[in-house]
Each structure stands twice: as structure tokens, then as C-alpha cells.
Tab-separated table of C-alpha atoms in Angstrom:
chain	number	residue	atom	x	y	z
A	163	UNK	CA	-19.079	-8.522	21.704
A	164	UNK	CA	-15.668	-7.317	20.435
A	165	UNK	CA	-12.695	-7.011	22.573
A	166	UNK	CA	-8.747	-6.070	22.199
A	167	UNK	CA	-6.746	-8.748	22.790
A	168	UNK	CA	-4.106	-8.862	25.652
A	169	UNK	CA	-0.867	-10.657	25.960
A	170	UNK	CA	-2.890	-13.616	27.313
A	171	UNK	CA	-4.589	-13.933	24.204
A	172	UNK	CA	-1.517	-14.246	21.385
A	173	UNK	CA	-1.290	-17.780	21.525
A	174	UNK	CA	-5.125	-17.943	20.137
A	175	UNK	CA	-4.469	-15.289	17.517
A	176	UNK	CA	-1.383	-17.183	16.155
A	177	UNK	CA	-2.916	-20.362	16.203
A	178	UNK	CA	-6.040	-18.658	14.288
A	179	UNK	CA	-3.479	-17.286	11.816
A	180	UNK	CA	-1.877	-20.312	11.144
A	181	UNK	CA	-5.079	-22.433	10.457
A	182	UNK	CA	-6.540	-19.450	8.348
A	183	UNK	CA	-3.499	-18.629	6.512
A	184	UNK	CA	-2.296	-22.454	6.349
A	185	UNK	CA	1.591	-22.140	7.705
A	186	UNK	CA	3.421	-23.446	10.743
A	187	UNK	CA	5.434	-21.063	12.728
A	188	UNK	CA	8.512	-22.224	14.378
A	189	UNK	CA	8.942	-21.399	17.955
A	190	UNK	CA	11.431	-18.444	16.854
A	191	UNK	CA	8.811	-17.191	14.773
A	192	UNK	CA	6.192	-17.310	17.534
A	193	UNK	CA	8.393	-15.272	19.761
A	194	UNK	CA	8.828	-12.689	17.304
A	195	UNK	CA	5.119	-12.307	16.365
A	196	UNK	CA	4.133	-12.072	19.931
A	197	UNK	CA	6.396	-9.167	20.183
A	198	UNK	CA	5.303	-7.492	17.197
A	199	UNK	CA	1.611	-7.919	18.789
A	200	UNK	CA	2.763	-5.337	21.360
A	201	UNK	CA	2.990	-2.624	18.945
A	202	UNK	CA	-0.672	-3.506	17.280
A	203	UNK	CA	-4.343	-3.213	18.038
A	204	UNK	CA	-5.628	-6.846	17.605
A	205	UNK	CA	-9.617	-6.873	17.879
A	206	UNK	CA	-11.540	-10.336	18.340
A	207	UNK	CA	-14.844	-12.180	18.783
A	208	UNK	CA	-14.884	-14.902	21.365
A	209	UNK	CA	-17.276	-17.702	21.722
A	210	UNK	CA	-16.800	-19.083	25.408
A	211	UNK	CA	-13.161	-17.735	26.039
A	212	UNK	CA	-12.198	-19.193	22.424
A	213	UNK	CA	-11.251	-16.533	19.441
A	214	UNK	CA	-13.538	-16.994	16.764
A	215	UNK	CA	-12.545	-14.216	14.534
A	216	UNK	CA	-10.006	-11.498	14.508
A	217	UNK	CA	-8.390	-8.148	12.930
A	218	UNK	CA	-5.028	-6.745	13.571
A	219	UNK	CA	-4.878	-2.625	13.154
A	220	UNK	CA	-1.496	-1.609	12.683
A	221	UNK	CA	0.011	1.949	13.253
A	222	UNK	CA	1.740	3.171	10.189
A	223	UNK	CA	2.466	6.536	8.291
A	224	UNK	CA	1.928	7.031	4.441
A	225	UNK	CA	3.876	9.552	2.168
A	226	UNK	CA	1.275	11.825	0.342
A	227	UNK	CA	4.238	13.691	-1.574
A	228	UNK	CA	6.025	15.974	0.817
A	229	UNK	CA	3.597	14.944	3.650
A	230	UNK	CA	3.340	12.014	6.041
A	231	UNK	CA	-0.659	11.233	6.732
A	232	UNK	CA	-1.273	8.813	9.566
A	233	UNK	CA	-2.602	5.440	8.566
A	234	UNK	CA	-4.115	2.380	9.668
A	235	UNK	CA	-2.920	-0.784	8.190
A	236	UNK	CA	-5.550	-3.784	8.523
A	237	UNK	CA	-4.164	-7.312	8.580
A	238	UNK	CA	-4.421	-10.542	9.530
A	239	UNK	CA	-8.461	-10.712	9.082
A	240	UNK	CA	-9.376	-14.493	9.971
A	241	UNK	CA	-12.302	-16.281	11.145
A	242	UNK	CA	-12.641	-20.260	11.917
A	243	UNK	CA	-14.708	-22.001	9.406
A	244	UNK	CA	-17.180	-23.173	12.050
A	245	UNK	CA	-17.562	-19.245	12.622
A	246	UNK	CA	-18.268	-17.978	9.048
A	247	UNK	CA	-21.252	-16.232	7.856
A	248	UNK	CA	-22.154	-14.878	10.848
A	249	UNK	CA	-20.977	-11.041	9.897
A	250	UNK	CA	-17.864	-11.496	12.190
A	251	UNK	CA	-15.316	-9.866	9.676
A	252	UNK	CA	-17.919	-7.142	8.871
A	253	UNK	CA	-18.482	-6.298	12.630
A	254	UNK	CA	-14.527	-6.301	13.141
A	255	UNK	CA	-13.921	-4.167	9.925
A	256	UNK	CA	-16.509	-1.309	11.144
A	257	UNK	CA	-15.132	-1.452	14.576
A	258	UNK	CA	-11.695	-0.938	13.330
A	259	UNK	CA	-12.933	2.334	11.100
A	260	UNK	CA	-14.049	3.672	14.566
A	261	UNK	CA	-10.718	2.907	16.044
A	262	UNK	CA	-8.616	4.445	13.270
A	263	UNK	CA	-10.885	7.525	13.368
A	264	UNK	CA	-10.390	7.958	17.207
A	265	UNK	CA	-6.516	7.364	16.993
A	266	UNK	CA	-6.438	10.080	14.215
A	267	UNK	CA	-5.725	7.704	11.502
A	268	UNK	CA	-7.579	9.211	8.543
A	269	UNK	CA	-6.714	6.930	5.869
A	270	UNK	CA	-6.687	3.000	5.828
A	271	UNK	CA	-4.812	0.430	3.699
A	272	UNK	CA	-5.019	-3.381	3.272
A	273	UNK	CA	-4.055	-6.260	1.072
A	274	UNK	CA	-7.123	-7.914	0.052
A	275	UNK	CA	-7.707	-11.504	-0.145
A	276	UNK	CA	-10.446	-10.944	-2.559
A	277	UNK	CA	-10.974	-7.317	-3.714
A	278	UNK	CA	-14.492	-7.019	-4.126
A	279	UNK	CA	-15.159	-8.256	-0.662
A	280	UNK	CA	-13.513	-4.675	0.736
A	281	UNK	CA	-15.032	-2.532	-1.811
A	282	UNK	CA	-18.454	-3.532	-0.254
A	283	UNK	CA	-16.807	-1.669	2.987
A	284	UNK	CA	-15.105	1.437	1.340
A	285	UNK	CA	-11.803	0.114	0.589
A	286	UNK	CA	-10.731	0.441	-3.035
A	287	UNK	CA	-7.431	-0.405	-5.115
A	288	UNK	CA	-5.240	2.567	-5.056
A	289	UNK	CA	-1.884	1.175	-6.532
A	290	UNK	CA	-1.086	-1.920	-8.808
A	291	UNK	CA	2.466	-3.132	-9.938
A	292	UNK	CA	3.982	-4.281	-12.706
A	293	UNK	CA	6.062	-7.547	-13.250
A	294	UNK	CA	8.348	-8.164	-15.769
A	295	UNK	CA	9.610	-11.332	-17.050
A	296	UNK	CA	12.732	-11.639	-18.630
A	297	UNK	CA	14.268	-15.076	-20.329
A	298	UNK	CA	18.076	-15.307	-20.095
A	299	UNK	CA	18.754	-14.725	-23.748
A	300	UNK	CA	16.893	-11.407	-23.671
A	301	UNK	CA	19.439	-9.847	-21.020
A	302	UNK	CA	21.032	-7.461	-23.020
A	303	UNK	CA	22.616	-4.412	-21.310
A	304	UNK	CA	21.641	-0.925	-22.123
A	305	UNK	CA	24.556	1.849	-22.896
A	306	UNK	CA	25.446	3.567	-19.818
A	307	UNK	CA	27.723	6.081	-18.384
A	308	UNK	CA	30.799	5.104	-16.301
A	309	UNK	CA	29.473	4.062	-12.903
A	310	UNK	CA	29.692	2.123	-9.616
A	311	UNK	CA	27.618	-0.806	-8.340
A	312	UNK	CA	27.886	-1.634	-4.860
A	313	UNK	CA	26.410	-4.808	-3.357
A	314	UNK	CA	25.783	-3.720	0.670
A	315	UNK	CA	23.457	-3.500	3.013
A	316	UNK	CA	20.574	-1.094	3.714
A	317	UNK	CA	22.655	2.318	4.460
A	318	UNK	CA	21.687	5.690	5.425
A	319	UNK	CA	21.965	6.543	1.545
A	320	UNK	CA	19.468	3.848	0.638
A	321	UNK	CA	17.041	4.947	3.431
A	322	UNK	CA	17.174	8.391	1.993
A	323	UNK	CA	16.668	7.294	-1.843
A	324	UNK	CA	13.620	5.385	-0.673
A	325	UNK	CA	11.971	8.832	1.020
A	326	UNK	CA	13.020	10.829	-2.233
A	327	UNK	CA	11.199	8.241	-4.548
A	328	UNK	CA	8.553	8.045	-2.423
A	329	UNK	CA	7.617	11.977	-1.895
A	330	UNK	CA	6.999	12.087	-5.644
A	331	UNK	CA	4.482	9.431	-5.264
A	332	UNK	CA	1.083	8.813	-3.273
A	333	UNK	CA	0.747	6.058	-0.800
A	334	UNK	CA	4.226	4.886	-0.055
A	335	UNK	CA	5.065	3.630	3.409
A	336	UNK	CA	7.049	5.600	5.594
A	337	UNK	CA	9.630	3.005	6.813
A	338	UNK	CA	11.205	2.773	10.227
A	339	UNK	CA	14.435	1.458	11.011
A	340	UNK	CA	12.889	-1.783	12.156
A	341	UNK	CA	11.037	-1.740	8.686
A	342	UNK	CA	14.286	-1.610	6.953
A	343	UNK	CA	16.164	-4.284	8.893
A	344	UNK	CA	13.241	-6.809	7.997
A	345	UNK	CA	14.174	-5.487	4.346
A	346	UNK	CA	18.276	-6.480	4.685
A	347	UNK	CA	17.570	-9.632	6.389
A	348	UNK	CA	15.358	-11.089	3.288
A	349	UNK	CA	16.913	-9.568	0.062
A	350	UNK	CA	20.270	-8.583	-1.439
A	351	UNK	CA	20.938	-4.738	-1.957
A	352	UNK	CA	22.620	-3.324	-4.958
A	353	UNK	CA	23.065	0.543	-5.429
A	354	UNK	CA	24.015	2.728	-8.365
A	355	UNK	CA	26.552	5.585	-7.686
A	356	UNK	CA	27.690	8.231	-9.869
A	357	UNK	CA	28.466	11.485	-8.317
A	358	UNK	CA	26.085	10.166	-5.662
A	359	UNK	CA	23.893	7.085	-4.915
A	360	UNK	CA	21.296	7.580	-7.227
A	361	UNK	CA	18.956	4.058	-6.846
A	362	UNK	CA	19.186	0.730	-5.812
A	363	UNK	CA	17.341	-2.606	-6.056
A	364	UNK	CA	16.367	-5.293	-3.709
A	365	UNK	CA	16.545	-9.103	-5.230
A	366	UNK	CA	16.984	-12.541	-4.279
A	367	UNK	CA	18.439	-15.304	-6.375
A	368	UNK	CA	17.063	-18.871	-6.011
A	369	UNK	CA	16.983	-21.897	-8.395
A	370	UNK	CA	17.920	-20.158	-11.475
A	371	UNK	CA	15.468	-17.234	-10.985
A	372	UNK	CA	16.481	-13.653	-9.769
A	373	UNK	CA	13.438	-12.011	-8.548
A	374	UNK	CA	14.001	-8.045	-8.160
A	375	UNK	CA	11.160	-6.968	-5.654
A	376	UNK	CA	12.042	-3.084	-5.600
A	377	UNK	CA	13.561	-1.409	-8.669
A	378	UNK	CA	13.734	2.309	-7.623
A	379	UNK	CA	15.816	4.367	-9.925
A	380	UNK	CA	16.025	8.153	-8.986
A	381	UNK	CA	17.829	9.114	-12.264
A	382	UNK	CA	18.027	7.715	-16.038
A	383	UNK	CA	21.715	6.503	-15.566
A	384	UNK	CA	20.597	4.743	-12.415
A	385	UNK	CA	17.749	2.912	-14.468
A	386	UNK	CA	20.065	2.003	-17.176
A	387	UNK	CA	23.082	0.915	-14.253
A	388	UNK	CA	20.648	-1.171	-12.184
A	389	UNK	CA	19.185	-2.851	-15.227
A	390	UNK	CA	22.872	-3.610	-16.597
A	391	UNK	CA	23.706	-5.174	-12.953
A	392	UNK	CA	20.944	-7.593	-13.476
A	393	UNK	CA	22.192	-8.602	-16.868
A	394	UNK	CA	25.519	-9.422	-15.503
A	395	UNK	CA	23.670	-12.477	-13.865
A	396	UNK	CA	22.929	-14.217	-17.044
A	397	UNK	CA	25.378	-16.994	-16.693
A	398	UNK	CA	23.736	-17.613	-12.941
A	399	UNK	CA	20.214	-17.389	-13.907
A	400	UNK	CA	17.586	-18.684	-16.326
A	401	UNK	CA	14.747	-16.255	-15.894
A	402	UNK	CA	14.880	-12.570	-14.239
A	403	UNK	CA	11.283	-11.251	-12.588
A	404	UNK	CA	11.178	-7.551	-11.826
A	405	UNK	CA	8.586	-5.715	-9.832
A	406	UNK	CA	7.916	-2.364	-11.436
A	407	UNK	CA	6.093	0.403	-10.062
A	408	UNK	CA	3.190	1.517	-12.337
A	409	UNK	CA	4.603	3.891	-15.007
A	410	UNK	CA	7.920	2.581	-14.874
A	411	UNK	CA	9.231	2.905	-18.483
A	412	UNK	CA	12.470	0.246	-18.291
A	413	UNK	CA	10.233	-2.321	-20.390
A	414	UNK	CA	10.338	0.071	-23.305
A	415	UNK	CA	14.193	0.718	-22.926
A	416	UNK	CA	14.966	-2.890	-23.672
A	417	UNK	CA	16.257	-3.994	-26.863
A	418	UNK	CA	13.452	-6.219	-27.056
A	419	UNK	CA	10.365	-4.784	-25.385
A	420	UNK	CA	8.350	-7.578	-26.631
A	421	UNK	CA	8.606	-9.423	-23.254
A	422	UNK	CA	5.716	-10.731	-20.619
A	423	UNK	CA	4.767	-7.567	-18.665
A	424	UNK	CA	2.004	-8.414	-16.317
A	425	UNK	CA	-0.348	-5.816	-14.373
A	426	UNK	CA	-1.448	-6.914	-10.843
A	427	UNK	CA	-3.901	-4.486	-8.738
A	428	UNK	CA	-2.123	-4.673	-5.406
A	429	UNK	CA	-3.106	-2.439	-2.338
A	430	UNK	CA	-6.498	-0.959	-1.470
A	431	UNK	CA	-6.752	2.102	0.382
A	432	UNK	CA	-9.833	4.147	2.193
A	433	UNK	CA	-10.686	7.798	3.570
A	434	UNK	CA	-11.519	7.054	7.151
A	435	UNK	CA	-12.318	10.360	8.124
A	436	UNK	CA	-12.842	12.702	5.030
A	437	UNK	CA	-12.519	16.206	6.725
A	438	UNK	CA	-9.085	16.092	8.304
A	439	UNK	CA	-8.032	14.000	5.231
A	440	UNK	CA	-9.250	16.944	2.710
A	441	UNK	CA	-7.810	19.363	4.840
A	442	UNK	CA	-4.501	18.189	4.301
A	443	UNK	CA	-5.128	17.207	0.840
A	444	UNK	CA	-6.033	20.520	-0.388
A	445	UNK	CA	-2.964	22.217	1.047
A	446	UNK	CA	-1.212	21.506	-1.953
A	447	UNK	CA	-3.772	23.545	-4.110
A	448	UNK	CA	-2.954	27.227	-4.443
A	449	UNK	CA	-5.865	28.076	-6.326
A	450	UNK	CA	-9.416	26.299	-7.794
A	451	UNK	CA	-12.674	27.431	-7.674
A	452	UNK	CA	-14.598	26.662	-4.479
A	453	UNK	CA	-17.222	24.066	-4.917
A	454	UNK	CA	-19.528	21.555	-2.766
A	455	UNK	CA	-18.644	17.924	-2.476
A	456	UNK	CA	-21.430	15.178	-1.366
A	457	UNK	CA	-19.631	12.333	-0.075
A	458	UNK	CA	-21.567	9.005	0.623
A	459	UNK	CA	-20.374	6.394	2.978
A	460	UNK	CA	-22.403	4.066	4.601
A	461	UNK	CA	-20.230	2.350	6.900
A	462	UNK	CA	-18.556	5.547	8.310
A	463	UNK	CA	-21.632	7.824	8.792
A	464	UNK	CA	-19.243	10.780	9.678
A	465	UNK	CA	-18.127	11.161	6.369
A	466	UNK	CA	-21.790	11.178	4.669
A	467	UNK	CA	-22.305	15.081	4.529
A	468	UNK	CA	-21.725	17.997	1.730
A	469	UNK	CA	-18.532	19.406	2.183
A	470	UNK	CA	-17.501	23.174	0.793
A	471	UNK	CA	-14.069	22.827	-0.518
A	472	UNK	CA	-12.056	26.109	-1.097
A	473	UNK	CA	-8.528	27.679	-0.863
A	474	UNK	CA	-9.552	28.530	2.479
A	475	UNK	CA	-10.143	25.092	3.553
A	476	UNK	CA	-12.763	22.503	4.286
A	477	UNK	CA	-16.270	23.123	5.570
A	478	UNK	CA	-19.250	20.975	6.316
A	479	UNK	CA	-22.447	22.301	4.937
A	480	UNK	CA	-25.352	19.734	5.284
A	481	UNK	CA	-28.278	20.786	3.230
A	482	UNK	CA	-26.458	22.632	0.528
A	483	UNK	CA	-26.834	21.573	-2.991
A	484	UNK	CA	-23.921	19.647	-3.890
A	485	UNK	CA	-21.726	20.102	-7.260
A	486	UNK	CA	-20.140	16.668	-7.242
A	487	UNK	CA	-21.653	13.470	-5.684
A	488	UNK	CA	-19.030	10.566	-5.135
A	489	UNK	CA	-18.817	7.349	-2.982
A	490	UNK	CA	-16.207	6.757	-0.402
A	491	UNK	CA	-14.031	4.180	-2.215
A	492	UNK	CA	-14.425	6.191	-5.327
A	493	UNK	CA	-13.125	9.441	-3.724
A	494	UNK	CA	-10.304	7.389	-2.390
A	495	UNK	CA	-9.199	5.939	-5.620
A	496	UNK	CA	-9.369	9.644	-6.902
A	497	UNK	CA	-7.444	11.664	-4.369
A	498	UNK	CA	-4.777	9.013	-3.994
A	499	UNK	CA	-4.247	9.661	-7.716
A	500	UNK	CA	-5.164	5.993	-8.956
A	501	UNK	CA	-8.371	6.961	-10.731
A	502	UNK	CA	-8.955	10.406	-12.730
A	503	UNK	CA	-12.047	12.455	-12.436
A	504	UNK	CA	-12.294	11.133	-16.157
A	505	UNK	CA	-12.103	7.551	-15.135
A	506	UNK	CA	-14.670	7.839	-12.642
A	507	UNK	CA	-17.042	9.261	-15.417
A	508	UNK	CA	-16.070	6.716	-17.813
A	509	UNK	CA	-17.080	3.973	-15.215
A	510	UNK	CA	-20.318	6.093	-14.426
A	511	UNK	CA	-19.435	6.992	-10.587
A	512	UNK	CA	-20.071	10.828	-11.775
A	513	UNK	CA	-21.653	12.734	-14.481
A	514	UNK	CA	-19.866	14.651	-17.164
A	515	UNK	CA	-20.872	17.899	-15.874
A	516	UNK	CA	-18.889	16.962	-12.404
A	517	UNK	CA	-15.622	16.099	-14.090
A	518	UNK	CA	-14.406	19.721	-14.320
A	519	UNK	CA	-14.829	20.125	-10.532
A	520	UNK	CA	-12.714	17.187	-9.564
A	521	UNK	CA	-10.150	17.699	-12.157
A	522	UNK	CA	-9.268	21.176	-10.587
A	523	UNK	CA	-8.335	19.558	-7.201
A	524	UNK	CA	-6.720	16.148	-8.947
A	525	UNK	CA	-3.299	15.077	-7.820
A	526	UNK	CA	-0.367	15.144	-10.380
A	527	UNK	CA	1.539	12.478	-8.499
A	528	UNK	CA	1.168	8.597	-9.274
A	529	UNK	CA	0.453	6.149	-6.502
A	530	UNK	CA	3.013	3.761	-5.595
A	531	UNK	CA	3.278	0.872	-2.886
A	532	UNK	CA	6.071	-1.366	-2.317
A	533	UNK	CA	5.544	-2.981	0.739
A	534	UNK	CA	3.573	-5.640	2.420
A	535	UNK	CA	1.925	-6.020	5.789
């Protein structure tokens, strides 16, 4: 039987996390984690009052262009070895889908320990990132206009810059002040200023390696200026590693573009409740030819239906012939903008005559996700 953990269960939850993810918390960290649990729903399966498996469900919002969408973040999924292969994680995931639907969180995200495992339950990769590794000898500045770089904390300008960048993409986390506070405690912040603040980086330096975890330019000048600031560390570091959003053009601008650039499939997403999600998604579409969409979702049966999509909205029409049939994980990757209709056809998920229907409602924004939970 699944039940929601109470404060008296938090110690067991922390012990399971320490065992499963192989770390040890200090007493201060245990207190901080316990406080954070009050803002989460933690579902657990118990054996004789002993916690056997658990799943954390966190309430978030994500940017979908200019709109904010309620999202359920799945994290901390863990089972003790002696209780594995009993289907406990499956039960917890299905329970979380029902809980998210009830809470009005009509999309979900998670960081997978193994991508194919979560695909079985309808989640699909929606965001990847590129890591650029540059040796000290390749740290060559680019020409740039006069500007100012400031090393400072997380300011209101930094938060606003993030939001401006996020609204150009699908899937980025809506960050609270508390979330930003964690960023400030863990990274250095450098900002680029011309007439106004036009971008920033979050970075650390340790043992001869500069790691840029967030490279966020809003203008071409900021892209050059922030890179030049990174190059100014050439006397301090042997290697620079820069985490870049998919589609970021910086590697091509370097004087020697033949550097190591690795692609990492990163976060996964899932549409939890098709009807309200599609209603929100289609608000950006001023005109397209109406069509019917059959969604197949074996784990969230409320989604398995034929939906009529038009500029007037979304209507359930079970029994009607469908112009397009698609699984929930493919629909999720498509609507976020990670896979195109042509990609779905190339992968064998839809037929050639279905491509045009989906293309008519495709998003023009790229996906991006810069966080972790």
C-alpha cells in the first residue's frame, strides 16, 4: 500500500536516499533536507513500518514560451535492494501520475538514472545539452565592442535575464528566489553589460578546471564578451568546460572550432493530462486546419482518446477516425519541440501522411533545461 510520508518518516526517507545514492549527509544537511520535504509530496511503500521504496513529487512551474505551466518534478526514486523487482517503482510512478493530474500539474519532468526505464512509463527525453571542453592553449578572445564585466551575486537583473532567455524556449524552470539563492551559494556569477545587462555565466574554478554550468548570452555582444572573460582565466586554469544549450553557436565562433564538444541527452518530460496541456499549447496557434489526434497512453488512461484539435480548442471525440495516431512519449517530445514531425516519421512513430497535420501545430521554440532536481 502506498501512503504519503509524514514528518515522522523523514528520517527513514533520508536514510534510503543515502543508501541508494551513496552519499552521507551532515547533520546540517539533514536538517535542510527535512525542511525541504515539507514542500514536497513523498510517496512510500512500507514493510512492517520500514520504508522499502519512495518517490518525491515536487511542485514546479516551467516556461513554455511566454506561458508558465504547472509541472510535477519526479525525484528521489529509490528502493532498497532486498525489495527490488517487486514492481514498487512502477506502482509509485503510476500513483504519482494520478497525484499530478489531481493537483493540476499537467506535465512532469525527471532526471533519469536510465532513460529507457522511464520511457516505458511515458516519459521521453525533451532536453539535451552540449559540453564544450577547451584546453588552455585554445583560450583565444574574440573581438568585441567596449563593455563591462562584473563579478557579482545574483541580482534582479540576473533573474530577469534568465526569464527573458527562458521565454524564448520551452521547458525551462520558473525559478523562485529560494532557487536562485542555491545558485548563488554554489557558483560565481559574472555579468556582461553594454547599455544594459545582456547576459551572464555561472561558474566554478577548482584544481585547474573552470566549469561554466550556465552560459546565457542574450545578445551577440554578450556571447563574445562572456567568452572573452572566460579566456582571461588562461593563467589560472588548464581546462575550461562550458555547458551549452542545444543550438548554442559559440563553438563555431572560436578561432579553432576543432575542439571537444559532447552531446548529452539530459532531462525527460511527460504530458500528464493531455486535454489541458493541448488547450494551453494551441493558444499560440492563430490558424491551422482542424484535425483529429489519437493519443495512446497505457499508464494514464484518461489521455487515451481521440482529440479534435482546432483554433477553437480541444474536444474529445472518442470513436471518430483519427488523422494522426501517436504515443504519449512521442507527443511529449514533439510538443516540447525536441522532435519534429519529420523526426517522428523517420523513427517510425508516425506515417508520412500524418506529418503535415503535426507540422501545422509545431512549435518554433527550442527546448532548454538548465537545472537539476
